[in-house]
PDB file of N, CA and C in Angstrom:
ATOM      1  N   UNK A 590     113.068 110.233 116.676  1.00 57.00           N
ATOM      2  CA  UNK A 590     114.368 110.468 116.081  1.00 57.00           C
ATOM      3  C   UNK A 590     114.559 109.574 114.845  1.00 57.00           C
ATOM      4  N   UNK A 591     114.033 108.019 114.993  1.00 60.00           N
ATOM      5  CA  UNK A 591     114.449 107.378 113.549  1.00 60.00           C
ATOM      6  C   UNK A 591     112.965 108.102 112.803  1.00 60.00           C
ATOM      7  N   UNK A 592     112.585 107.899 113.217  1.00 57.00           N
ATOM      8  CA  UNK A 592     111.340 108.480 112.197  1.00 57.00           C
ATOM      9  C   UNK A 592     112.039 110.065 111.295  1.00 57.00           C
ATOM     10  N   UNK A 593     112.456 110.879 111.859  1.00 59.00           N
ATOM     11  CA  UNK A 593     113.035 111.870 111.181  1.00 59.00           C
ATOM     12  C   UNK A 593     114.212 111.677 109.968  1.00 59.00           C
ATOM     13  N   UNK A 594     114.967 110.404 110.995  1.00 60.00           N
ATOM     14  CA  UNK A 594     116.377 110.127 109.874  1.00 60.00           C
ATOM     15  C   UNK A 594     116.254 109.459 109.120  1.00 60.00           C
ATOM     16  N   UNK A 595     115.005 109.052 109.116  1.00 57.00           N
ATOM     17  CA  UNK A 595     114.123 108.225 108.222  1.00 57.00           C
ATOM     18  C   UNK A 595     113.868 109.048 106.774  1.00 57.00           C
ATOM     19  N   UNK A 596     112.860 110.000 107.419  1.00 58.00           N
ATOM     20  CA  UNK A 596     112.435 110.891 106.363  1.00 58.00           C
ATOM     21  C   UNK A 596     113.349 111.812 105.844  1.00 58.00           C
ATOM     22  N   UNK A 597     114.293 112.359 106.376  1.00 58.00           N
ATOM     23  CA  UNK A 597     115.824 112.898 106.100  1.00 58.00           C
ATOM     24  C   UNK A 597     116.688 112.364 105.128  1.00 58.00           C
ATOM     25  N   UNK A 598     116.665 111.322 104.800  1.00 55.00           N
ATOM     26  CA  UNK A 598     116.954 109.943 104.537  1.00 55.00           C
ATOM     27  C   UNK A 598     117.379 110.662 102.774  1.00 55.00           C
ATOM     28  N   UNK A 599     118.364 110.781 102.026  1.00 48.00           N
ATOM     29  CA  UNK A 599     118.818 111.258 101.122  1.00 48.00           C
ATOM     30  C   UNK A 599     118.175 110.001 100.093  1.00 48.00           C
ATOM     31  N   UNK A 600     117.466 110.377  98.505  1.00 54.00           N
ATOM     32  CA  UNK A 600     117.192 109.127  97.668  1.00 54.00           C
ATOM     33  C   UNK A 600     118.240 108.356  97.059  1.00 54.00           C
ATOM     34  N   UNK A 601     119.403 109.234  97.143  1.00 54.00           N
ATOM     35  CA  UNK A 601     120.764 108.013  97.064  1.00 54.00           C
ATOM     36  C   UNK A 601     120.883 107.271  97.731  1.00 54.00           C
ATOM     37  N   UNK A 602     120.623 106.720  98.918  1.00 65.00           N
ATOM     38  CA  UNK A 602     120.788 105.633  99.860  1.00 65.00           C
ATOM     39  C   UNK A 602     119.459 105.003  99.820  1.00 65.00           C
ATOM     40  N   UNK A 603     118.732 104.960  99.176  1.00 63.00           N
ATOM     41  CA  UNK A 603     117.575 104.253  98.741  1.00 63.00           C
ATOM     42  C   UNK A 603     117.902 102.532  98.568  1.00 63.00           C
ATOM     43  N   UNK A 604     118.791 102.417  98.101  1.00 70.00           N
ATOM     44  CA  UNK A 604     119.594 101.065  97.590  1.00 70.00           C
ATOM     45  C   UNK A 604     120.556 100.219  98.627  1.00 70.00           C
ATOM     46  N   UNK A 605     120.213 100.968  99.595  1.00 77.00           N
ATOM     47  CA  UNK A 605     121.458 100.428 100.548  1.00 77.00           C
ATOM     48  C   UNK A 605     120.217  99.758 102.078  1.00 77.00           C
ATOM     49  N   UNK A 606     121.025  98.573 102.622  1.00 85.00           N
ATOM     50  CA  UNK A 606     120.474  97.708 103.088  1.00 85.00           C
ATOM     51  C   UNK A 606     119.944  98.648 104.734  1.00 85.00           C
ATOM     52  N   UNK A 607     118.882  98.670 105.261  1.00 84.00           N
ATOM     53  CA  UNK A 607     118.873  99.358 106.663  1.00 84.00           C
ATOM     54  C   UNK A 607     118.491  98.168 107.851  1.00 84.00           C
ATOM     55  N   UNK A 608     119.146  98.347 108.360  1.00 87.00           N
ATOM     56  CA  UNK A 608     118.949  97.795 109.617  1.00 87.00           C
ATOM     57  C   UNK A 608     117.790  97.783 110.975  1.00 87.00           C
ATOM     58  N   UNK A 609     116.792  97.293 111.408  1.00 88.00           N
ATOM     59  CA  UNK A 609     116.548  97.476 112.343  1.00 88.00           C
ATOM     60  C   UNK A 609     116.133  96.384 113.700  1.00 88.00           C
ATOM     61  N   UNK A 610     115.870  96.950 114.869  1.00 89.00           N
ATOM     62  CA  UNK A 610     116.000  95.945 115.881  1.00 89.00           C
ATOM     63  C   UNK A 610     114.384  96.087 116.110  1.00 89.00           C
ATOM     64  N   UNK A 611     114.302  94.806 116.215  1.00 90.00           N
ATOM     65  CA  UNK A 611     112.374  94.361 116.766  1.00 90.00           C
ATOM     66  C   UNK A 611     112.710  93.450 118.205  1.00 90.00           C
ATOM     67  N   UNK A 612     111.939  94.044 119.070  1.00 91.00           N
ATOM     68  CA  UNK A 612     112.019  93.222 120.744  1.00 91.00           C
ATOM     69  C   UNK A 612     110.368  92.985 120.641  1.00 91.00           C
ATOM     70  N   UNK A 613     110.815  91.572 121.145  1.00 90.00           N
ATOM     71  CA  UNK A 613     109.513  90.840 121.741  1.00 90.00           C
ATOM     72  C   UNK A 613     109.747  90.300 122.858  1.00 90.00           C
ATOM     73  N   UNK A 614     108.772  90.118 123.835  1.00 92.00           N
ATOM     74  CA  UNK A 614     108.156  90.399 125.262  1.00 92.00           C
ATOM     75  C   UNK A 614     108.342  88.671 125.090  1.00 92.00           C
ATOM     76  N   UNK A 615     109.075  88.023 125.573  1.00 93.00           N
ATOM     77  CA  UNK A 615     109.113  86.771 125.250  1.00 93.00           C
ATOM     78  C   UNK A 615     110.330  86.238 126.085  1.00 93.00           C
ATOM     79  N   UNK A 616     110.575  85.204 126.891  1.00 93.00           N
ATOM     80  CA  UNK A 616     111.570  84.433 127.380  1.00 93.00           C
ATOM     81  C   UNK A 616     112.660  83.997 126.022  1.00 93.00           C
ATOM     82  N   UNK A 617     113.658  84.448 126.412  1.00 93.00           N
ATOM     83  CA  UNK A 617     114.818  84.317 125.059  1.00 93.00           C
ATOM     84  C   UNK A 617     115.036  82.813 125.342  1.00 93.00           C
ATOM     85  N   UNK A 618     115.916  82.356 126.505  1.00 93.00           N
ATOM     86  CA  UNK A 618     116.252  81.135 126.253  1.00 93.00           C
ATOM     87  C   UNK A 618     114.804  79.737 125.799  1.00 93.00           C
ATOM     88  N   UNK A 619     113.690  80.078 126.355  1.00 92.00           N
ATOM     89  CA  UNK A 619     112.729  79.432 125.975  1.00 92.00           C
ATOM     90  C   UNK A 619     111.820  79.480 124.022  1.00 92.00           C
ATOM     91  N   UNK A 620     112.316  80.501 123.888  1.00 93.00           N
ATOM     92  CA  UNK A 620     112.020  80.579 122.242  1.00 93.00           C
ATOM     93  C   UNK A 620     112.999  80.432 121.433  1.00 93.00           C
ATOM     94  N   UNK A 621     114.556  80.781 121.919  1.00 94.00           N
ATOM     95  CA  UNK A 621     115.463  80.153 121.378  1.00 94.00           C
ATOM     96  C   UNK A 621     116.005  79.046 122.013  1.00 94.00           C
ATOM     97  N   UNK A 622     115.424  77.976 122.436  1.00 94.00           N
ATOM     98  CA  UNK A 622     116.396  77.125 123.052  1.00 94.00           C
ATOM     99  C   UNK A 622     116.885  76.266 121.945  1.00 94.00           C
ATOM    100  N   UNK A 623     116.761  75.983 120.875  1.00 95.00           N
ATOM    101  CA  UNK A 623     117.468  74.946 119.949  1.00 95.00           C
ATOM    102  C   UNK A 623     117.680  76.103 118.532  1.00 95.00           C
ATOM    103  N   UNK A 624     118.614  75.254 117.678  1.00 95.00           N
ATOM    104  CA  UNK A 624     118.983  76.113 116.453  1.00 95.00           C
ATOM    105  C   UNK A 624     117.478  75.195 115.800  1.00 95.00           C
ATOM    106  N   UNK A 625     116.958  74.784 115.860  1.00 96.00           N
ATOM    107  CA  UNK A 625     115.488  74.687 115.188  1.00 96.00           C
ATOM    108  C   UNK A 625     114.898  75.597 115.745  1.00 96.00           C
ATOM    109  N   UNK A 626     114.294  75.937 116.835  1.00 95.00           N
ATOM    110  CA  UNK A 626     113.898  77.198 117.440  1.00 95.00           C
ATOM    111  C   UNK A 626     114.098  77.829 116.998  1.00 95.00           C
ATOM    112  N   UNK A 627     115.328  78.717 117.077  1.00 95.00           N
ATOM    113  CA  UNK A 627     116.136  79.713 116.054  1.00 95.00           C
ATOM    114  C   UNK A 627     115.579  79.896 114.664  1.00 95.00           C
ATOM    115  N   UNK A 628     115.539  79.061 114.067  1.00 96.00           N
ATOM    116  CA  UNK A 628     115.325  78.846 112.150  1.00 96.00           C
ATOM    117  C   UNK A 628     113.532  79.164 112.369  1.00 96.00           C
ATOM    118  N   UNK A 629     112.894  78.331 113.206  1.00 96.00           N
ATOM    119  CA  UNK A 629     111.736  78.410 113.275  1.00 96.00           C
ATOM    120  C   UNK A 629     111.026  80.170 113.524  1.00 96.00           C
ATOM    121  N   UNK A 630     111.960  80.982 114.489  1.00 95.00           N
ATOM    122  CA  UNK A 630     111.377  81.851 114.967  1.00 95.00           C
ATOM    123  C   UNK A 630     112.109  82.906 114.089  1.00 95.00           C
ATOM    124  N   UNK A 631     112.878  82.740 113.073  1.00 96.00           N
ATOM    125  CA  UNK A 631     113.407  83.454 112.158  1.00 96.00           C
ATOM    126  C   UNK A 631     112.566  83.774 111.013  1.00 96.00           C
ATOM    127  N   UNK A 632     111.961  82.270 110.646  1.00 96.00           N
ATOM    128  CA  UNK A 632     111.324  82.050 109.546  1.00 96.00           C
ATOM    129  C   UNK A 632     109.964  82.909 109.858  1.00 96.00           C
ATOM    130  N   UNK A 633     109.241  82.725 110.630  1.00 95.00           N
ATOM    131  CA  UNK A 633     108.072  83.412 111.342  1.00 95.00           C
ATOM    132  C   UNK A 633     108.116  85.156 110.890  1.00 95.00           C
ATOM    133  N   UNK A 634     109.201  85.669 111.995  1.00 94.00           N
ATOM    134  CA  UNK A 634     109.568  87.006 111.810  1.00 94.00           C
ATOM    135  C   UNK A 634     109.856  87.261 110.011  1.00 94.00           C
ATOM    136  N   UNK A 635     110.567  86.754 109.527  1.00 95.00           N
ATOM    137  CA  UNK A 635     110.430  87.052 108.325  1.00 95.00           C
ATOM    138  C   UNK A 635     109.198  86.863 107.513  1.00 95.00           C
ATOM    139  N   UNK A 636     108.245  86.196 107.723  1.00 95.00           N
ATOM    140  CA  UNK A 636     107.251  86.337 107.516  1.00 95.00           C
ATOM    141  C   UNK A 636     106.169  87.461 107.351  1.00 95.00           C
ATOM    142  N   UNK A 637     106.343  87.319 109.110  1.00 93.00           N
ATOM    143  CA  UNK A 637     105.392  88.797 109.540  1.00 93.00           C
ATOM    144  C   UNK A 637     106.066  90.336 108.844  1.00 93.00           C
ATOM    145  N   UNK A 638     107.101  90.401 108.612  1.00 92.00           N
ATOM    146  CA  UNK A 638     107.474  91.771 108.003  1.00 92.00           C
ATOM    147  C   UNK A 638     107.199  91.698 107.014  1.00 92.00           C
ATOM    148  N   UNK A 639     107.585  90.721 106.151  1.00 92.00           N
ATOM    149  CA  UNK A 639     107.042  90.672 104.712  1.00 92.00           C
ATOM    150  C   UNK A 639     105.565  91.118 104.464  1.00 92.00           C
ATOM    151  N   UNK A 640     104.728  90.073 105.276  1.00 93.00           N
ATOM    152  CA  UNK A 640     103.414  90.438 105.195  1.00 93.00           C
ATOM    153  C   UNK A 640     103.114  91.733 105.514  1.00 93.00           C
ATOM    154  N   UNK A 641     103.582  92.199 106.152  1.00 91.00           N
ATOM    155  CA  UNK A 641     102.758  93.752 106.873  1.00 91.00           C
ATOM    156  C   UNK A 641     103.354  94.566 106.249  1.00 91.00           C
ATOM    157  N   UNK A 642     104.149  94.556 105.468  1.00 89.00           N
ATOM    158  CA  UNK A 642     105.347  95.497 104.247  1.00 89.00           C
ATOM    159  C   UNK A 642     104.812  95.349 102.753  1.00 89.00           C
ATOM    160  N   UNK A 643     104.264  93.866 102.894  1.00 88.00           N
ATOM    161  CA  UNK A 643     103.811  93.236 101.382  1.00 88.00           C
ATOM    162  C   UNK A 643     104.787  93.151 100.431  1.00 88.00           C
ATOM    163  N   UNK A 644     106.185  92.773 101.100  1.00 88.00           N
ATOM    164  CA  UNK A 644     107.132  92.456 100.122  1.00 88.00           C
ATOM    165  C   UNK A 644     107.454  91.113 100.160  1.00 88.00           C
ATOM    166  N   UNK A 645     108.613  90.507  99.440  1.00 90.00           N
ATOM    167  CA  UNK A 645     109.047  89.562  98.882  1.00 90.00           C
ATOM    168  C   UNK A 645     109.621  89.210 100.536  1.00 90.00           C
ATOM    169  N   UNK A 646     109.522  87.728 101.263  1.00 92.00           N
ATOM    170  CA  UNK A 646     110.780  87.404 102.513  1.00 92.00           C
ATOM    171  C   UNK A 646     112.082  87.829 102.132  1.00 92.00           C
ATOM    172  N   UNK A 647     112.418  87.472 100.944  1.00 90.00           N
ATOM    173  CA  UNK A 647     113.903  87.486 100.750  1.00 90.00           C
ATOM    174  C   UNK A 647     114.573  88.950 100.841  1.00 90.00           C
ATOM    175  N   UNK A 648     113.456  90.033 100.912  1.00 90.00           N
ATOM    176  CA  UNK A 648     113.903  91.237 101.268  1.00 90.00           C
ATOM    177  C   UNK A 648     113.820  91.488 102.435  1.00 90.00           C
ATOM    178  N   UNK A 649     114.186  90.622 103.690  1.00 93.00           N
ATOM    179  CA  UNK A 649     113.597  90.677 104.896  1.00 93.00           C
ATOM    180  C   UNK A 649     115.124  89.779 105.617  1.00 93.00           C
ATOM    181  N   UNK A 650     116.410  89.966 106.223  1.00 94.00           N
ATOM    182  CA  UNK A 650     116.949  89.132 106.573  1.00 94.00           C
ATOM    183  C   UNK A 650     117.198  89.160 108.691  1.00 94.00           C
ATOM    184  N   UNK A 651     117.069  88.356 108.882  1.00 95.00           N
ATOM    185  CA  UNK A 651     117.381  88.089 110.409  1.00 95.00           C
ATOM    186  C   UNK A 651     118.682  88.210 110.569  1.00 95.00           C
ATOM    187  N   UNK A 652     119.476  89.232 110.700  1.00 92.00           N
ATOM    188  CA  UNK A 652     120.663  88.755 110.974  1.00 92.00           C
ATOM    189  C   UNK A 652     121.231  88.067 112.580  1.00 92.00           C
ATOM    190  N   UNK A 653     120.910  88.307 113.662  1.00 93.00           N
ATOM    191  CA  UNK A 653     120.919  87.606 114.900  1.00 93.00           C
ATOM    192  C   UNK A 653     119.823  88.111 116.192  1.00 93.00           C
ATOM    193  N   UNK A 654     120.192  87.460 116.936  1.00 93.00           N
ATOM    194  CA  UNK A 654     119.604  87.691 118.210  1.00 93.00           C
ATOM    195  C   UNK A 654     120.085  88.317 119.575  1.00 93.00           C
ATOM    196  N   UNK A 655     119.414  89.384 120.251  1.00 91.00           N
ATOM    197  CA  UNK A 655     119.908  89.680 121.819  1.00 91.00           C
ATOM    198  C   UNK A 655     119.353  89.403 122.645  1.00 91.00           C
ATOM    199  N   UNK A 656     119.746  89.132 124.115  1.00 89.00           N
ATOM    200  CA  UNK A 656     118.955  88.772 124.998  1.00 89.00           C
ATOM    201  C   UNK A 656     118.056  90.457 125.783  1.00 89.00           C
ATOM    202  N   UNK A 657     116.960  90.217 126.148  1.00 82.00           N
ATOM    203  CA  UNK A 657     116.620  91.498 126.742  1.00 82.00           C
ATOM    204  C   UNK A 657     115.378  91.316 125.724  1.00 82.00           C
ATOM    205  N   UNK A 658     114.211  90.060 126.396  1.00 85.00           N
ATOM    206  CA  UNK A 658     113.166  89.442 126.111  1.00 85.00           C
ATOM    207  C   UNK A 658     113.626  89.197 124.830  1.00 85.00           C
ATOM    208  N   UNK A 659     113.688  89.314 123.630  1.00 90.00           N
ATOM    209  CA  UNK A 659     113.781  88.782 122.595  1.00 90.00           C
ATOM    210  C   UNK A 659     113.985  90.102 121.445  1.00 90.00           C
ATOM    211  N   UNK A 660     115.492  90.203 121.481  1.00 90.00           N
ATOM    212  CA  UNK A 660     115.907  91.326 120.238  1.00 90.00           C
ATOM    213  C   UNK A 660     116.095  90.636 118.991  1.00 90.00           C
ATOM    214  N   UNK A 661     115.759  91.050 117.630  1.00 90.00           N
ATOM    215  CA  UNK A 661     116.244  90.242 116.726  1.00 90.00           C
ATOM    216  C   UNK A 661     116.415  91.263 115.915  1.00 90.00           C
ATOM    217  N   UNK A 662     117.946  91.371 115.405  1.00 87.00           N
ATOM    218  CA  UNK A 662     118.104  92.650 114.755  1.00 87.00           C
ATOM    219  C   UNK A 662     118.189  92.506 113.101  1.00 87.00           C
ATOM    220  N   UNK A 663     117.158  92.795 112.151  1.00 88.00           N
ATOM    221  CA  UNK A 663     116.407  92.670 110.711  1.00 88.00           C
ATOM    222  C   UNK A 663     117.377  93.631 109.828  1.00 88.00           C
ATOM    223  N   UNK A 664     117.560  93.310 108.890  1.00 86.00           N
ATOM    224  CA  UNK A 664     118.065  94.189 107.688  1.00 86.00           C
ATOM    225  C   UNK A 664     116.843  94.125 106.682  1.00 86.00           C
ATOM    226  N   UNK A 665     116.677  95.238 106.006  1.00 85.00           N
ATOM    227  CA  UNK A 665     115.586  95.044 105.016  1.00 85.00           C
ATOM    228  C   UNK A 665     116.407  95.970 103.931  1.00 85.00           C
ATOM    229  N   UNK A 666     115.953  95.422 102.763  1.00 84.00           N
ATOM    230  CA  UNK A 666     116.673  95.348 101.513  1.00 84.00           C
ATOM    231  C   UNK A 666     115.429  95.964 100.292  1.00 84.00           C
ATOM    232  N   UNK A 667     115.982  96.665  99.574  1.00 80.00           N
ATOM    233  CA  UNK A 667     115.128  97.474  99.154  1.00 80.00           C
ATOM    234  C   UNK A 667     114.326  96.774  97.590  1.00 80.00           C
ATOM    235  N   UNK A 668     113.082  97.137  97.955  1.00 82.00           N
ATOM    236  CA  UNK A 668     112.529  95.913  96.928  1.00 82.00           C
ATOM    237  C   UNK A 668     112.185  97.169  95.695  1.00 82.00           C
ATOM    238  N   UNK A 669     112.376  96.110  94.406  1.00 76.00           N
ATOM    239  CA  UNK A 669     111.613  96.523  92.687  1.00 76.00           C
ATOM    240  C   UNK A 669     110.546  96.336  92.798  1.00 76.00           C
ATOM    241  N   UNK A 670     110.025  97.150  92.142  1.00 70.00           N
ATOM    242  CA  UNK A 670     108.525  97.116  91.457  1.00 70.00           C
ATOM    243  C   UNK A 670     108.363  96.298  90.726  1.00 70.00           C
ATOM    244  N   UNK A 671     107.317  95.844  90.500  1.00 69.00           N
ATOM    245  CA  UNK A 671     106.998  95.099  89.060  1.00 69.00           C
ATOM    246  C   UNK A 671     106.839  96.067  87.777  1.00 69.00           C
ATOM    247  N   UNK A 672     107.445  95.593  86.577  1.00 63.00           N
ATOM    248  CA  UNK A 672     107.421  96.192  85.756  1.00 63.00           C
ATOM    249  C   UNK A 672     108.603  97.170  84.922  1.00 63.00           C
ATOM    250  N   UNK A 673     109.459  96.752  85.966  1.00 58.00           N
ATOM    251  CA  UNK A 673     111.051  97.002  85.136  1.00 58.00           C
ATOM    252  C   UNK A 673     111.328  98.357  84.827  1.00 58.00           C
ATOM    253  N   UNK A 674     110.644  99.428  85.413  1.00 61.00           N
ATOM    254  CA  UNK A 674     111.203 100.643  85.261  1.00 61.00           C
ATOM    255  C   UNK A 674     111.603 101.187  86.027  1.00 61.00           C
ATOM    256  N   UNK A 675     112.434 100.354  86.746  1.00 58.00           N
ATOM    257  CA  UNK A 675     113.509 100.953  88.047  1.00 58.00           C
ATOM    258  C   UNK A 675     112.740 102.047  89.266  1.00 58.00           C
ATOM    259  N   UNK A 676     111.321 101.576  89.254  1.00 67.00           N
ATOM    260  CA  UNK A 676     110.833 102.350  90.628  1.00 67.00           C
ATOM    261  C   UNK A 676     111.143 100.892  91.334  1.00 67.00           C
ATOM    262  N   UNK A 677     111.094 101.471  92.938  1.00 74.00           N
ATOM    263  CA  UNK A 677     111.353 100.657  93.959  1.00 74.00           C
ATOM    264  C   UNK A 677     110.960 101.032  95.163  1.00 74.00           C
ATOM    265  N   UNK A 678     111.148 100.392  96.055  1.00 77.00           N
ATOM    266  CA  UNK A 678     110.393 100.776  97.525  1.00 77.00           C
ATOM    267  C   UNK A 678     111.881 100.774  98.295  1.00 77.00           C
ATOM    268  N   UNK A 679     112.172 101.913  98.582  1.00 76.00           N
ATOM    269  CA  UNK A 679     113.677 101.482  99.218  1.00 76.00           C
ATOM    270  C   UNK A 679     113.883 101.264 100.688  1.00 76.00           C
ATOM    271  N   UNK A 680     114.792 100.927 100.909  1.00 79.00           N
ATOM    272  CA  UNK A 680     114.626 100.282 102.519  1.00 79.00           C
ATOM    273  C   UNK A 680     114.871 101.225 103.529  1.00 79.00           C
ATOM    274  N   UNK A 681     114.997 102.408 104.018  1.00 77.00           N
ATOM    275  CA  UNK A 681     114.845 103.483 105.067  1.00 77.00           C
ATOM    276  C   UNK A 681     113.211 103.541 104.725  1.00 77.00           C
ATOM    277  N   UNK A 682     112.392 103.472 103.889  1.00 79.00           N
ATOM    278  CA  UNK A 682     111.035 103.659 103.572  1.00 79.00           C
ATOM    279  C   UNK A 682     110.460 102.499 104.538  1.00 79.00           C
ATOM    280  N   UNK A 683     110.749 101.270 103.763  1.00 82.00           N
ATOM    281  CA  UNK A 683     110.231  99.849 104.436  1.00 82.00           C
ATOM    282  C   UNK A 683     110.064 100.261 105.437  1.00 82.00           C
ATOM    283  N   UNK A 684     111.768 100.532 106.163  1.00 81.00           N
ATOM    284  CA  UNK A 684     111.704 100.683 107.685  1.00 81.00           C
ATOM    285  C   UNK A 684     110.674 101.883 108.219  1.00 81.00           C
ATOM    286  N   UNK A 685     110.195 102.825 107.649  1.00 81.00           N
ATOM    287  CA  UNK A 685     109.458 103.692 108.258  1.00 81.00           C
ATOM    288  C   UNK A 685     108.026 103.156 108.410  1.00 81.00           C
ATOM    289  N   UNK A 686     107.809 102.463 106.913  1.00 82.00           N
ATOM    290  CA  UNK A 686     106.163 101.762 107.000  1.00 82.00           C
ATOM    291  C   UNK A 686     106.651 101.107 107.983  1.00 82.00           C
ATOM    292  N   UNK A 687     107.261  99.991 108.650  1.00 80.00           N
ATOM    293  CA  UNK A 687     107.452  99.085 109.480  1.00 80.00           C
ATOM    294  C   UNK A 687     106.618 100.039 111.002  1.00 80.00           C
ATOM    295  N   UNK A 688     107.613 101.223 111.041  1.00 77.00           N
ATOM    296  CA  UNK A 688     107.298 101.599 112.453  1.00 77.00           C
ATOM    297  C   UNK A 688     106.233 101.989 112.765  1.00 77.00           C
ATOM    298  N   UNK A 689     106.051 103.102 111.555  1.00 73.00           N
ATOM    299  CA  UNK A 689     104.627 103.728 111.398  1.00 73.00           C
ATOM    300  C   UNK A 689     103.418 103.052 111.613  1.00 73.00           C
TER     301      UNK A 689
END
């Protein structure tokens, strides 16, 4: 189903921030037990999307956490190209490479 509303996905909303939730198999209170924990396992995850997306972190934000092993629900923000002619990778895309 996201995979469809994905690709459904109108190129006017190309620019607009998408949301998604990543669960990891992980004890919540034990990976979050401190707000260093927190920052630490934020910083990480933003990492790994970046890398496997090959975009910039800063197009990558953590906005919080759920319990139910480890939810952390991501906004991704739609990145420019290099080269200033307004191509871009927009973020319902990100999110599809993400799943895909």
């Amino acid at each position: 189903l996201l995979q469809q509303q994905l690709e459904d996905s109108d190129t006017q909303y190309r620019d607009l921030p998408v949301a998604i939730s990543v669960r990891y198999n992980m004890d919540f209170d034990k990976t979050l037990s401190s707000p260093e924990a927190s920052a630490q396992f934020d910083a990480q995850l933003q990492h790994e999307i970046s890398s496997a997306l090959e975009i910039p972190p800063a197009a990558v934000q953590v906005m919080c956490h759920q319990r139910g092993s480890v939810v952390a629900e991501v906004v991704l923000k739609k990145v420019d190209m290099p080269g200033g002619d307004g191509d871009c990778r927009g973020s319902a895309l990100l999110a599809k490479e993400l799943v895909d």
